[in-house]
Every structure is written in structure tokens, then in C-alpha cells.
mmCIF file with all atom_site columns, C-alpha atoms in Angstrom:
data_model
loop_
_atom_site.group_PDB
_atom_site.id
_atom_site.type_symbol
_atom_site.label_atom_id
_atom_site.label_alt_id
_atom_site.label_comp_id
_atom_site.label_asym_id
_atom_site.label_entity_id
_atom_site.label_seq_id
_atom_site.pdbx_PDB_ins_code
_atom_site.Cartn_x
_atom_site.Cartn_y
_atom_site.Cartn_z
_atom_site.occupancy
_atom_site.B_iso_or_equiv
_atom_site.pdbx_formal_charge
_atom_site.auth_seq_id
_atom_site.auth_comp_id
_atom_site.auth_asym_id
_atom_site.auth_atom_id
_atom_site.pdbx_PDB_model_num
ATOM 1   C CA . MET P 1 1   ? 0.030   -0.017 0.097   1.00 0.00 ? 860  MET P CA 1
ATOM 2   C CA . THR P 1 2   ? 1.485   3.712  -0.924  1.00 0.00 ? 861  THR P CA 1
ATOM 3   C CA . ARG P 1 3   ? 2.029   5.303  2.352   1.00 0.00 ? 862  ARG P CA 1
ATOM 4   C CA . ILE P 1 4   ? 2.429   9.561  1.723   1.00 0.00 ? 863  ILE P CA 1
ATOM 5   C CA . LEU P 1 5   ? 2.873   11.478 3.775   1.00 0.00 ? 864  LEU P CA 1
ATOM 6   C CA . VAL P 1 6   ? 0.841   15.152 3.645   1.00 0.00 ? 865  VAL P CA 1
ATOM 7   C CA . LEU P 1 7   ? 2.296   18.644 5.770   1.00 0.00 ? 866  LEU P CA 1
ATOM 8   C CA . TYR P 1 8   ? 0.576   21.938 6.514   1.00 0.00 ? 867  TYR P CA 1
ATOM 9   C CA . PHE P 1 9   ? 0.912   25.413 7.798   1.00 0.00 ? 868  PHE P CA 1
ATOM 10  C CA . THR P 1 10  ? -2.276  26.859 7.875   1.00 0.00 ? 869  THR P CA 1
ATOM 11  C CA . ARG P 1 11  ? -3.217  29.844 9.214   1.00 0.00 ? 870  ARG P CA 1
ATOM 12  C CA . GLY P 1 12  ? -6.875  29.944 9.599   1.00 0.00 ? 871  GLY P CA 1
ATOM 13  C CA . GLY P 1 13  ? -6.993  26.989 8.364   1.00 0.00 ? 872  GLY P CA 1
ATOM 14  C CA . HIS P 1 14  ? -8.092  26.749 5.019   1.00 0.00 ? 873  HIS P CA 1
ATOM 15  C CA . THR P 1 15  ? -4.759  25.014 4.204   1.00 0.00 ? 874  THR P CA 1
ATOM 16  C CA . ALA P 1 16  ? -5.840  22.603 6.939   1.00 0.00 ? 875  ALA P CA 1
ATOM 17  C CA . LYS P 1 17  ? -8.695  22.100 4.521   1.00 0.00 ? 876  LYS P CA 1
ATOM 18  C CA . ILE P 1 18  ? -7.231  21.729 1.316   1.00 0.00 ? 877  ILE P CA 1
ATOM 19  C CA . ALA P 1 19  ? -4.148  19.558 3.590   1.00 0.00 ? 878  ALA P CA 1
ATOM 20  C CA . ASN P 1 20  ? -7.400  17.601 4.113   1.00 0.00 ? 879  ASN P CA 1
ATOM 21  C CA . ALA P 1 21  ? -9.091  17.420 1.276   1.00 0.00 ? 880  ALA P CA 1
ATOM 22  C CA . ILE P 1 22  ? -5.911  15.673 -0.179  1.00 0.00 ? 881  ILE P CA 1
ATOM 23  C CA . ALA P 1 23  ? -5.970  13.316 1.986   1.00 0.00 ? 882  ALA P CA 1
ATOM 24  C CA . GLN P 1 24  ? -8.997  12.351 1.784   1.00 0.00 ? 883  GLN P CA 1
ATOM 25  C CA . GLN P 1 25  ? -8.671  11.914 -2.385  1.00 0.00 ? 884  GLN P CA 1
ATOM 26  C CA . LEU P 1 26  ? -5.284  9.846  -1.450  1.00 0.00 ? 885  LEU P CA 1
ATOM 27  C CA . THR P 1 27  ? -6.922  7.823  0.866   1.00 0.00 ? 886  THR P CA 1
ATOM 28  C CA . LEU P 1 28  ? -10.525 7.244  -1.455  1.00 0.00 ? 887  LEU P CA 1
ATOM 29  C CA . ARG P 1 29  ? -7.093  5.891  -4.370  1.00 0.00 ? 888  ARG P CA 1
ATOM 30  C CA . GLY P 1 30  ? -6.360  3.731  -1.898  1.00 0.00 ? 889  GLY P CA 1
ATOM 31  C CA . ALA P 1 31  ? -3.400  5.423  0.195   1.00 0.00 ? 890  ALA P CA 1
ATOM 32  C CA . LYS P 1 32  ? -2.298  5.445  3.204   1.00 0.00 ? 891  LYS P CA 1
ATOM 33  C CA . VAL P 1 33  ? -2.274  8.828  4.180   1.00 0.00 ? 892  VAL P CA 1
ATOM 34  C CA . ASP P 1 34  ? -0.615  10.624 8.191   1.00 0.00 ? 893  ASP P CA 1
ATOM 35  C CA . LEU P 1 35  ? -1.487  14.587 7.790   1.00 0.00 ? 894  LEU P CA 1
ATOM 36  C CA . VAL P 1 36  ? 0.341   16.201 10.304  1.00 0.00 ? 895  VAL P CA 1
ATOM 37  C CA . ASP P 1 37  ? 1.013   20.160 10.769  1.00 0.00 ? 896  ASP P CA 1
ATOM 38  C CA . ILE P 1 38  ? 4.714   21.005 10.376  1.00 0.00 ? 897  ILE P CA 1
ATOM 39  C CA . ASN P 1 39  ? 3.339   22.710 14.171  1.00 0.00 ? 898  ASN P CA 1
ATOM 40  C CA . SER P 1 40  ? 2.502   19.489 15.726  1.00 0.00 ? 899  SER P CA 1
ATOM 41  C CA . ALA P 1 41  ? 4.932   17.388 13.689  1.00 0.00 ? 900  ALA P CA 1
ATOM 42  C CA . ALA P 1 42  ? 7.977   17.780 16.448  1.00 0.00 ? 901  ALA P CA 1
ATOM 43  C CA . ALA P 1 43  ? 5.985   15.813 18.028  1.00 0.00 ? 902  ALA P CA 1
ATOM 44  C CA . THR P 1 44  ? 5.095   13.216 16.139  1.00 0.00 ? 903  THR P CA 1
ATOM 45  C CA . ARG P 1 45  ? 8.534   11.935 15.706  1.00 0.00 ? 904  ARG P CA 1
ATOM 46  C CA . ILE P 1 46  ? 9.104   11.296 11.745  1.00 0.00 ? 905  ILE P CA 1
ATOM 47  C CA . ASN P 1 47  ? 9.286   8.270  10.144  1.00 0.00 ? 906  ASN P CA 1
ATOM 48  C CA . TRP P 1 48  ? 10.994  9.868  6.871   1.00 0.00 ? 907  TRP P CA 1
ATOM 49  C CA . PRO P 1 49  ? 11.870  5.892  5.386   1.00 0.00 ? 908  PRO P CA 1
ATOM 50  C CA . ASP P 1 50  ? 8.437   4.535  6.011   1.00 0.00 ? 909  ASP P CA 1
ATOM 51  C CA . TYR P 1 51  ? 6.294   7.236  3.328   1.00 0.00 ? 910  TYR P CA 1
ATOM 52  C CA . GLN P 1 52  ? 6.849   7.106  -0.864  1.00 0.00 ? 911  GLN P CA 1
ATOM 53  C CA . LEU P 1 53  ? 6.276   10.261 -0.595  1.00 0.00 ? 912  LEU P CA 1
ATOM 54  C CA . VAL P 1 54  ? 5.856   13.243 0.947   1.00 0.00 ? 913  VAL P CA 1
ATOM 55  C CA . ALA P 1 55  ? 3.571   16.834 -0.203  1.00 0.00 ? 914  ALA P CA 1
ATOM 56  C CA . LEU P 1 56  ? 4.373   20.064 1.788   1.00 0.00 ? 915  LEU P CA 1
ATOM 57  C CA . GLY P 1 57  ? 1.640   22.908 1.787   1.00 0.00 ? 916  GLY P CA 1
ATOM 58  C CA . ALA P 1 58  ? 2.272   26.188 3.341   1.00 0.00 ? 917  ALA P CA 1
ATOM 59  C CA . CYS P 1 59  ? 0.036   29.609 2.485   1.00 0.00 ? 918  CYS P CA 1
ATOM 60  C CA . VAL P 1 60  ? 0.762   34.048 2.574   1.00 0.00 ? 919  VAL P CA 1
ATOM 61  C CA . LEU P 1 61  ? -0.141  36.426 4.053   1.00 0.00 ? 920  LEU P CA 1
ATOM 62  C CA . TYR P 1 62  ? 1.187   39.757 3.507   1.00 0.00 ? 921  TYR P CA 1
ATOM 63  C CA . GLY P 1 63  ? 3.114   38.589 0.582   1.00 0.00 ? 922  GLY P CA 1
ATOM 64  C CA . THR P 1 64  ? 5.388   35.803 3.084   1.00 0.00 ? 923  THR P CA 1
ATOM 65  C CA . TYR P 1 65  ? 5.120   32.663 4.421   1.00 0.00 ? 924  TYR P CA 1
ATOM 66  C CA . ASP P 1 66  ? 5.257   31.700 8.480   1.00 0.00 ? 925  ASP P CA 1
ATOM 67  C CA . LYS P 1 67  ? 8.818   31.764 9.953   1.00 0.00 ? 926  LYS P CA 1
ATOM 68  C CA . SER P 1 68  ? 7.906   27.897 11.315  1.00 0.00 ? 927  SER P CA 1
ATOM 69  C CA . VAL P 1 69  ? 7.438   27.002 7.490   1.00 0.00 ? 928  VAL P CA 1
ATOM 70  C CA . PHE P 1 70  ? 11.137  28.042 6.842   1.00 0.00 ? 929  PHE P CA 1
ATOM 71  C CA . GLN P 1 71  ? 12.191  26.128 10.621  1.00 0.00 ? 930  GLN P CA 1
ATOM 72  C CA . PHE P 1 72  ? 10.873  23.395 9.882   1.00 0.00 ? 931  PHE P CA 1
ATOM 73  C CA . ILE P 1 73  ? 12.262  22.901 5.967   1.00 0.00 ? 932  ILE P CA 1
ATOM 74  C CA . GLU P 1 74  ? 15.073  23.721 7.640   1.00 0.00 ? 933  GLU P CA 1
ATOM 75  C CA . GLN P 1 75  ? 15.527  20.820 10.223  1.00 0.00 ? 934  GLN P CA 1
ATOM 76  C CA . ASN P 1 76  ? 14.364  18.331 6.930   1.00 0.00 ? 935  ASN P CA 1
ATOM 77  C CA . ALA P 1 77  ? 16.088  19.960 4.873   1.00 0.00 ? 936  ALA P CA 1
ATOM 78  C CA . PRO P 1 78  ? 17.569  16.784 3.509   1.00 0.00 ? 937  PRO P CA 1
ATOM 79  C CA . ALA P 1 79  ? 14.912  14.187 5.070   1.00 0.00 ? 938  ALA P CA 1
ATOM 80  C CA . LEU P 1 80  ? 12.574  15.718 2.487   1.00 0.00 ? 939  LEU P CA 1
ATOM 81  C CA . SER P 1 81  ? 15.035  15.396 -0.359  1.00 0.00 ? 940  SER P CA 1
ATOM 82  C CA . ALA P 1 82  ? 15.706  12.538 0.212   1.00 0.00 ? 941  ALA P CA 1
ATOM 83  C CA . LEU P 1 83  ? 11.504  11.084 -0.903  1.00 0.00 ? 942  LEU P CA 1
ATOM 84  C CA . PRO P 1 84  ? 9.681   11.858 -4.044  1.00 0.00 ? 943  PRO P CA 1
ATOM 85  C CA . ASN P 1 85  ? 7.625   15.374 -2.635  1.00 0.00 ? 944  ASN P CA 1
ATOM 86  C CA . SER P 1 86  ? 5.900   17.795 -4.149  1.00 0.00 ? 945  SER P CA 1
ATOM 87  C CA . PHE P 1 87  ? 5.063   21.543 -1.884  1.00 0.00 ? 946  PHE P CA 1
ATOM 88  C CA . PHE P 1 88  ? 1.935   23.373 -2.641  1.00 0.00 ? 947  PHE P CA 1
ATOM 89  C CA . CYS P 1 89  ? 1.363   27.657 -2.304  1.00 0.00 ? 948  CYS P CA 1
ATOM 90  C CA . VAL P 1 90  ? -2.336  28.776 -0.804  1.00 0.00 ? 949  VAL P CA 1
ATOM 91  C CA . ASN P 1 91  ? -2.199  32.430 -1.671  1.00 0.00 ? 950  ASN P CA 1
ATOM 92  C CA . VAL P 1 92  ? -5.498  34.583 -3.134  1.00 0.00 ? 951  VAL P CA 1
ATOM 93  C CA . VAL P 1 93  ? -3.586  36.234 -5.780  1.00 0.00 ? 952  VAL P CA 1
ATOM 94  C CA . ALA P 1 94  ? -4.056  32.677 -7.884  1.00 0.00 ? 953  ALA P CA 1
ATOM 95  C CA . ARG P 1 95  ? -7.674  33.705 -7.806  1.00 0.00 ? 954  ARG P CA 1
ATOM 96  C CA . ASN P 1 96  ? -6.532  34.887 -10.948 1.00 0.00 ? 955  ASN P CA 1
ATOM 97  C CA . PRO P 1 97  ? -5.910  32.099 -13.356 1.00 0.00 ? 956  PRO P CA 1
ATOM 98  C CA . GLU P 1 98  ? -2.878  33.399 -14.505 1.00 0.00 ? 957  GLU P CA 1
ATOM 99  C CA . LYS P 1 99  ? -0.569  33.345 -11.211 1.00 0.00 ? 958  LYS P CA 1
ATOM 100 C CA . ARG P 1 100 ? -1.145  29.389 -10.941 1.00 0.00 ? 959  ARG P CA 1
ATOM 101 C CA . ILE P 1 101 ? 1.399   28.703 -12.816 1.00 0.00 ? 960  ILE P CA 1
ATOM 102 C CA . PRO P 1 102 ? 4.205   29.185 -11.377 1.00 0.00 ? 961  PRO P CA 1
ATOM 103 C CA . GLU P 1 103 ? 6.481   31.218 -13.009 1.00 0.00 ? 962  GLU P CA 1
ATOM 104 C CA . ASN P 1 104 ? 3.910   33.588 -12.400 1.00 0.00 ? 963  ASN P CA 1
ATOM 105 C CA . ASN P 1 105 ? 2.946   33.513 -8.796  1.00 0.00 ? 964  ASN P CA 1
ATOM 106 C CA . LYS P 1 106 ? 5.702   35.340 -7.337  1.00 0.00 ? 965  LYS P CA 1
ATOM 107 C CA . TYR P 1 107 ? 4.394   33.958 -3.931  1.00 0.00 ? 966  TYR P CA 1
ATOM 108 C CA . LEU P 1 108 ? 6.039   30.718 -4.832  1.00 0.00 ? 967  LEU P CA 1
ATOM 109 C CA . GLN P 1 109 ? 8.957   32.548 -7.000  1.00 0.00 ? 968  GLN P CA 1
ATOM 110 C CA . LYS P 1 110 ? 10.304  33.639 -2.777  1.00 0.00 ? 969  LYS P CA 1
ATOM 111 C CA . PHE P 1 111 ? 9.487   30.352 -1.602  1.00 0.00 ? 970  PHE P CA 1
ATOM 112 C CA . ILE P 1 112 ? 11.463  28.447 -3.788  1.00 0.00 ? 971  ILE P CA 1
ATOM 113 C CA . ALA P 1 113 ? 14.913  31.034 -3.443  1.00 0.00 ? 972  ALA P CA 1
ATOM 114 C CA . LEU P 1 114 ? 14.563  31.560 0.020   1.00 0.00 ? 973  LEU P CA 1
ATOM 115 C CA . SER P 1 115 ? 14.337  27.415 0.678   1.00 0.00 ? 974  SER P CA 1
ATOM 116 C CA . PRO P 1 116 ? 16.728  25.597 1.833   1.00 0.00 ? 975  PRO P CA 1
ATOM 117 C CA . TRP P 1 117 ? 14.748  22.434 -0.078  1.00 0.00 ? 976  TRP P CA 1
ATOM 118 C CA . THR P 1 118 ? 14.264  22.296 -3.739  1.00 0.00 ? 977  THR P CA 1
ATOM 119 C CA . PRO P 1 119 ? 11.003  20.408 -4.560  1.00 0.00 ? 978  PRO P CA 1
ATOM 120 C CA . THR P 1 120 ? 10.998  18.524 -7.136  1.00 0.00 ? 979  THR P CA 1
ATOM 121 C CA . ASP P 1 121 ? 7.131   19.062 -8.098  1.00 0.00 ? 980  ASP P CA 1
ATOM 122 C CA . LEU P 1 122 ? 5.550   22.412 -8.035  1.00 0.00 ? 981  LEU P CA 1
ATOM 123 C CA . LYS P 1 123 ? 1.166   23.575 -6.862  1.00 0.00 ? 982  LYS P CA 1
ATOM 124 C CA . ILE P 1 124 ? -0.360  26.676 -6.520  1.00 0.00 ? 983  ILE P CA 1
ATOM 125 C CA . ILE P 1 125 ? -3.842  26.224 -4.959  1.00 0.00 ? 984  ILE P CA 1
ATOM 126 C CA . ALA P 1 126 ? -6.039  29.518 -5.002  1.00 0.00 ? 985  ALA P CA 1
ATOM 127 C CA . GLY P 1 127 ? -7.361  30.397 -1.088  1.00 0.00 ? 986  GLY P CA 1
ATOM 128 C CA . LYS P 1 128 ? -10.468 32.219 0.595   1.00 0.00 ? 987  LYS P CA 1
ATOM 129 C CA . VAL P 1 129 ? -10.867 35.503 1.623   1.00 0.00 ? 988  VAL P CA 1
ATOM 130 C CA . ASP P 1 130 ? -12.338 35.715 5.113   1.00 0.00 ? 989  ASP P CA 1
ATOM 131 C CA . TYR P 1 131 ? -12.566 39.527 6.134   1.00 0.00 ? 990  TYR P CA 1
ATOM 132 C CA . PRO P 1 132 ? -15.407 38.955 9.069   1.00 0.00 ? 991  PRO P CA 1
ATOM 133 C CA . SER P 1 133 ? -13.142 36.021 10.472  1.00 0.00 ? 992  SER P CA 1
ATOM 134 C CA . TRP P 1 134 ? -9.415  37.981 10.226  1.00 0.00 ? 993  TRP P CA 1
ATOM 135 C CA . PRO P 1 135 ? -8.602  39.770 13.435  1.00 0.00 ? 994  PRO P CA 1
ATOM 136 C CA . TRP P 1 136 ? -9.069  44.144 12.323  1.00 0.00 ? 995  TRP P CA 1
ATOM 137 C CA . TYR P 1 137 ? -4.877  44.562 11.115  1.00 0.00 ? 996  TYR P CA 1
ATOM 138 C CA . ASP P 1 138 ? -4.702  41.819 8.961   1.00 0.00 ? 997  ASP P CA 1
ATOM 139 C CA . ARG P 1 139 ? -8.272  41.737 6.892   1.00 0.00 ? 998  ARG P CA 1
ATOM 140 C CA . LEU P 1 140 ? -7.751  45.835 6.510   1.00 0.00 ? 999  LEU P CA 1
ATOM 141 C CA . MET P 1 141 ? -3.596  45.001 5.224   1.00 0.00 ? 1000 MET P CA 1
ATOM 142 C CA . ILE P 1 142 ? -5.174  42.372 3.085   1.00 0.00 ? 1001 ILE P CA 1
ATOM 143 C CA . GLN P 1 143 ? -7.819  44.924 2.384   1.00 0.00 ? 1002 GLN P CA 1
ATOM 144 C CA . LEU P 1 144 ? -5.520  47.365 1.444   1.00 0.00 ? 1003 LEU P CA 1
ATOM 145 C CA . ILE P 1 145 ? -3.471  45.000 -1.306  1.00 0.00 ? 1004 ILE P CA 1
ATOM 146 C CA . MET P 1 146 ? -7.194  43.549 -2.198  1.00 0.00 ? 1005 MET P CA 1
ATOM 147 C CA . LYS P 1 147 ? -7.749  47.637 -3.479  1.00 0.00 ? 1006 LYS P CA 1
ATOM 148 C CA . ILE P 1 148 ? -4.435  47.912 -4.795  1.00 0.00 ? 1007 ILE P CA 1
ATOM 149 C CA . THR P 1 149 ? -4.355  44.207 -6.792  1.00 0.00 ? 1008 THR P CA 1
ATOM 150 C CA . LYS P 1 150 ? -7.999  44.755 -8.507  1.00 0.00 ? 1009 LYS P CA 1
ATOM 151 C CA . GLY P 1 151 ? -9.494  42.392 -5.147  1.00 0.00 ? 1010 GLY P CA 1
ATOM 152 C CA . PRO P 1 152 ? -12.737 42.275 -2.845  1.00 0.00 ? 1011 PRO P CA 1
ATOM 153 C CA . THR P 1 153 ? -13.215 44.947 0.099   1.00 0.00 ? 1012 THR P CA 1
ATOM 154 C CA . ASP P 1 154 ? -16.134 43.952 1.512   1.00 0.00 ? 1013 ASP P CA 1
ATOM 155 C CA . PRO P 1 155 ? -15.573 43.804 4.924   1.00 0.00 ? 1014 PRO P CA 1
ATOM 156 C CA . LYS P 1 156 ? -18.582 40.820 5.014   1.00 0.00 ? 1015 LYS P CA 1
ATOM 157 C CA . ALA P 1 157 ? -16.243 39.029 1.975   1.00 0.00 ? 1016 ALA P CA 1
ATOM 158 C CA . VAL P 1 158 ? -16.020 35.793 2.434   1.00 0.00 ? 1017 VAL P CA 1
ATOM 159 C CA . ILE P 1 159 ? -15.171 34.064 -0.631  1.00 0.00 ? 1018 ILE P CA 1
ATOM 160 C CA . ASP P 1 160 ? -13.393 30.459 -0.967  1.00 0.00 ? 1019 ASP P CA 1
ATOM 161 C CA . TYR P 1 161 ? -11.513 30.804 -4.123  1.00 0.00 ? 1020 TYR P CA 1
ATOM 162 C CA . THR P 1 162 ? -10.077 27.350 -4.184  1.00 0.00 ? 1021 THR P CA 1
ATOM 163 C CA . ASP P 1 163 ? -11.023 25.199 -6.892  1.00 0.00 ? 1022 ASP P CA 1
ATOM 164 C CA . TRP P 1 164 ? -11.931 21.886 -5.207  1.00 0.00 ? 1023 TRP P CA 1
ATOM 165 C CA . GLU P 1 165 ? -11.937 19.399 -8.148  1.00 0.00 ? 1024 GLU P CA 1
ATOM 166 C CA . ASP P 1 166 ? -8.281  20.574 -9.365  1.00 0.00 ? 1025 ASP P CA 1
ATOM 167 C CA . VAL P 1 167 ? -7.260  20.248 -5.243  1.00 0.00 ? 1026 VAL P CA 1
ATOM 168 C CA . LYS P 1 168 ? -8.324  16.598 -6.102  1.00 0.00 ? 1027 LYS P CA 1
ATOM 169 C CA . VAL P 1 169 ? -6.334  16.234 -9.953  1.00 0.00 ? 1028 VAL P CA 1
ATOM 170 C CA . TYR P 1 170 ? -3.494  17.129 -7.740  1.00 0.00 ? 1029 TYR P CA 1
ATOM 171 C CA . ALA P 1 171 ? -4.174  14.601 -4.671  1.00 0.00 ? 1030 ALA P CA 1
ATOM 172 C CA . ASP P 1 172 ? -3.717  11.861 -8.449  1.00 0.00 ? 1031 ASP P CA 1
ATOM 173 C CA . HIS P 1 173 ? -1.453  13.129 -9.355  1.00 0.00 ? 1032 HIS P CA 1
ATOM 174 C CA . LEU P 1 174 ? 0.481   13.305 -5.913  1.00 0.00 ? 1033 LEU P CA 1
ATOM 175 C CA . LEU P 1 175 ? 0.065   9.057  -5.977  1.00 0.00 ? 1034 LEU P CA 1
ATOM 176 C CA . THR P 1 176 ? 1.196   9.174  -9.231  1.00 0.00 ? 1035 THR P CA 1
ATOM 177 C CA . LEU P 1 177 ? 3.985   10.781 -8.331  1.00 0.00 ? 1036 LEU P CA 1
ATOM 178 C CA . ALA P 1 178 ? 4.375   7.978  -5.163  1.00 0.00 ? 1037 ALA P CA 1
ATOM 179 C CA . GLU P 1 179 ? 3.630   4.911  -7.971  1.00 0.00 ? 1038 GLU P CA 1
ATOM 180 C CA . VAL P 1 180 ? 5.889   5.559  -9.407  1.00 0.00 ? 1039 VAL P CA 1
ATOM 181 C CA . ALA P 1 181 ? 8.803   6.185  -7.400  1.00 0.00 ? 1040 ALA P CA 1
ATOM 182 C CA . GLU P 1 182 ? 7.371   2.525  -6.153  1.00 0.00 ? 1041 GLU P CA 1
ATOM 183 C CA . PRO P 1 183 ? 10.389  0.133  -6.463  1.00 0.00 ? 1042 PRO P CA 1
ATOM 184 C CA . ALA P 1 184 ? 8.842   -2.487 -8.401  1.00 0.00 ? 1043 ALA P CA 1
#
């Protein structure tokens, strides 16, 4: 049985929801999946050789990734690189289809430039605007960014830009990567 590790960093819960959807799709396809928030990964004690593939996802806020994402990668770069792997970036700028192309997404390019790990597979997933659930300072800053980028600024707006069918397609893609890597 193919065993896949799906790691993620979430701030407001949407990246966790995406990681969970990936894990569900992989499970439906017959894989065994361990779903781990990187903030609890140290307590989980990951046994990397148990897996045929690792996927790591992280969200972008204010144009950057949380420092814990890079700390986790620094501590685990050799293990991440030893397995077939994929990185999925969740950001609202990907609401525009052209920003779902890795070369066109400055946040993914920033990750690649700053990360000590070079993922072999990349995916960009559009995130969610959820003004009512954000603290006032996040809401104001993101509204300013949205105004500049011609996005929604209504403080009551809750808009999920995630293409959930594409998330399933990505999960199927991960399974294919894992199966290709399995010894015959």
C-alpha cells in the first residue's frame, strides 16, 4: 500500500482544509495517508522512510510564509529531498488563473528563492478571503492589498477561490508520483 505524508502550515484553517481534502482523495484512491500540521510535527516524530512521497503545503500572508515553515524545512530538508516530493502554495493572488502558473506566481518564486529545500513538484492553489474571521489589523492590511490588486474589499466578504476539483486532481497527481517512485 502506498503511504503518503501530507504536511501543512495553516493560519486561518483554510490550508488545513485543503490538506485534508488532499488526504481524503488519496485515501479514496487506496493510499494510506498521514496528515500532519508542521507545528506538531516535532511531537509526531516523523519516520520518513515509511513514506513513498511527501507533500508540504503552506499559505501566504502579507506576501510571505510564516517563519515556522522555513524552520521546519531547515530541520528536515535532507529528509524532504530523499523522497519524491511536492510543495503546494496557497494564496489568494491565485484567484487569477495566470497566477496559478509557477513562473507567474511571485509568492511561489519567493519560496523557491528562500527555501533550503528545492521541491521536485510544485502546485499553486487559490486560497480564501474571509474578512469576518480575521483580526481587524489583518482585515485592514489585506483590504489594502486587495484594493491595489483589484480584489474584493467588502469587510463582510467570504470568498473561497479554491478549485476543489483541481485539489482532487492534484491529489491524484501525487499518487501517480508516489507510485512511480515505488520499487517494482
